[in-house]
Structure formats: structure tokens, C-alpha cells
Amino acid sequence: HVQLVESGGGSVQAGGSLELSCVASRQIDFYSMGWFRQAPGKEREAVASFGVDGSIRYADAMRGRFTISKDNAKNILYLRINNLRPDDTAMYYCAADYSPQRLWIGNAVIWGQGTQVTVS
């Protein structure tokens, strides 16, 4: 399986922006990939996904401030978050699966270790 490593998290002030990166250990052209987050005391939730066909999906609550993108040549998935709010504080995870449906419901077979985003 491909391995995923997230980076780009940190502590930021409300209103700021961050770009998270998810570097894959090998080619990701054939995987649906996505970003998820889990806030303290809450369940993990989907943020956005990027399909093999280039289709993009955002969770309803994530539309507008979140942008997912993918660089197949570099094997990197990105998530840009603008106008950060304190309720964006969470561990952000990257995931990959051959099944976009399984990915979206949070049952992807491949997960990274996560990168922490803290907004104050």
C-alpha cells in the first residue's frame, strides 16, 4: 500500500490561512483521496475528496473556505484553508482508497498519521 505523510499544520490566529500537504510514497493517480478532520471530543468528519477522474467533493459545512487540490506528478494532495476559525482546530488526516464511496464515509484503507491545526 501507499503510505501517506501529512504536514503543514500548526498554530495560527483566527483569520489566517494554512496549506496542508499529504505526500504519498508512490503514485496516487489511481486512488481517490481525501482530507478528514477530528476535533477533540468529536467524531472524525470528511472535509473534501479528490476523485480519480478529477472530481472534487466538499462536505457541506466545508464549502467556501477549503480548497483541495492534487499534484499527481509529485504525488501530493493539498488542502488550503482560508479564514481559519477556532472551530477548525482539529487533527487533519489524509486518506486514500480505490473506492470513492468507502473513502467518503471514512472507511478508507490507507490513512496518514495526521497534522494538527490549532486556531486561536
Tab-separated table of C-alpha atoms in Angstrom, residues 17 21 30 32 47 88 95 100 103 105 112 116:
chain	number	residue	atom	x	y	z
A	17	SER	CA	-4.614	30.543	6.245
A	21	SER	CA	0.204	18.692	2.298
A	30	PHE	CA	-5.439	5.592	-9.275
A	32	SER	CA	-9.465	8.560	-4.641
A	47	VAL	CA	-13.637	17.651	4.635
A	88	ASP	CA	-11.303	24.446	12.658
A	95	ALA	CA	-6.676	9.159	3.294
A	100	PRO	CA	-14.545	6.881	-3.530
A	103	LEU	CA	-13.276	6.879	1.230
A	105	ILE	CA	-17.678	7.521	4.649
A	112	GLY	CA	-1.763	9.150	7.300
A	116	GLN	CA	-2.544	19.202	13.991
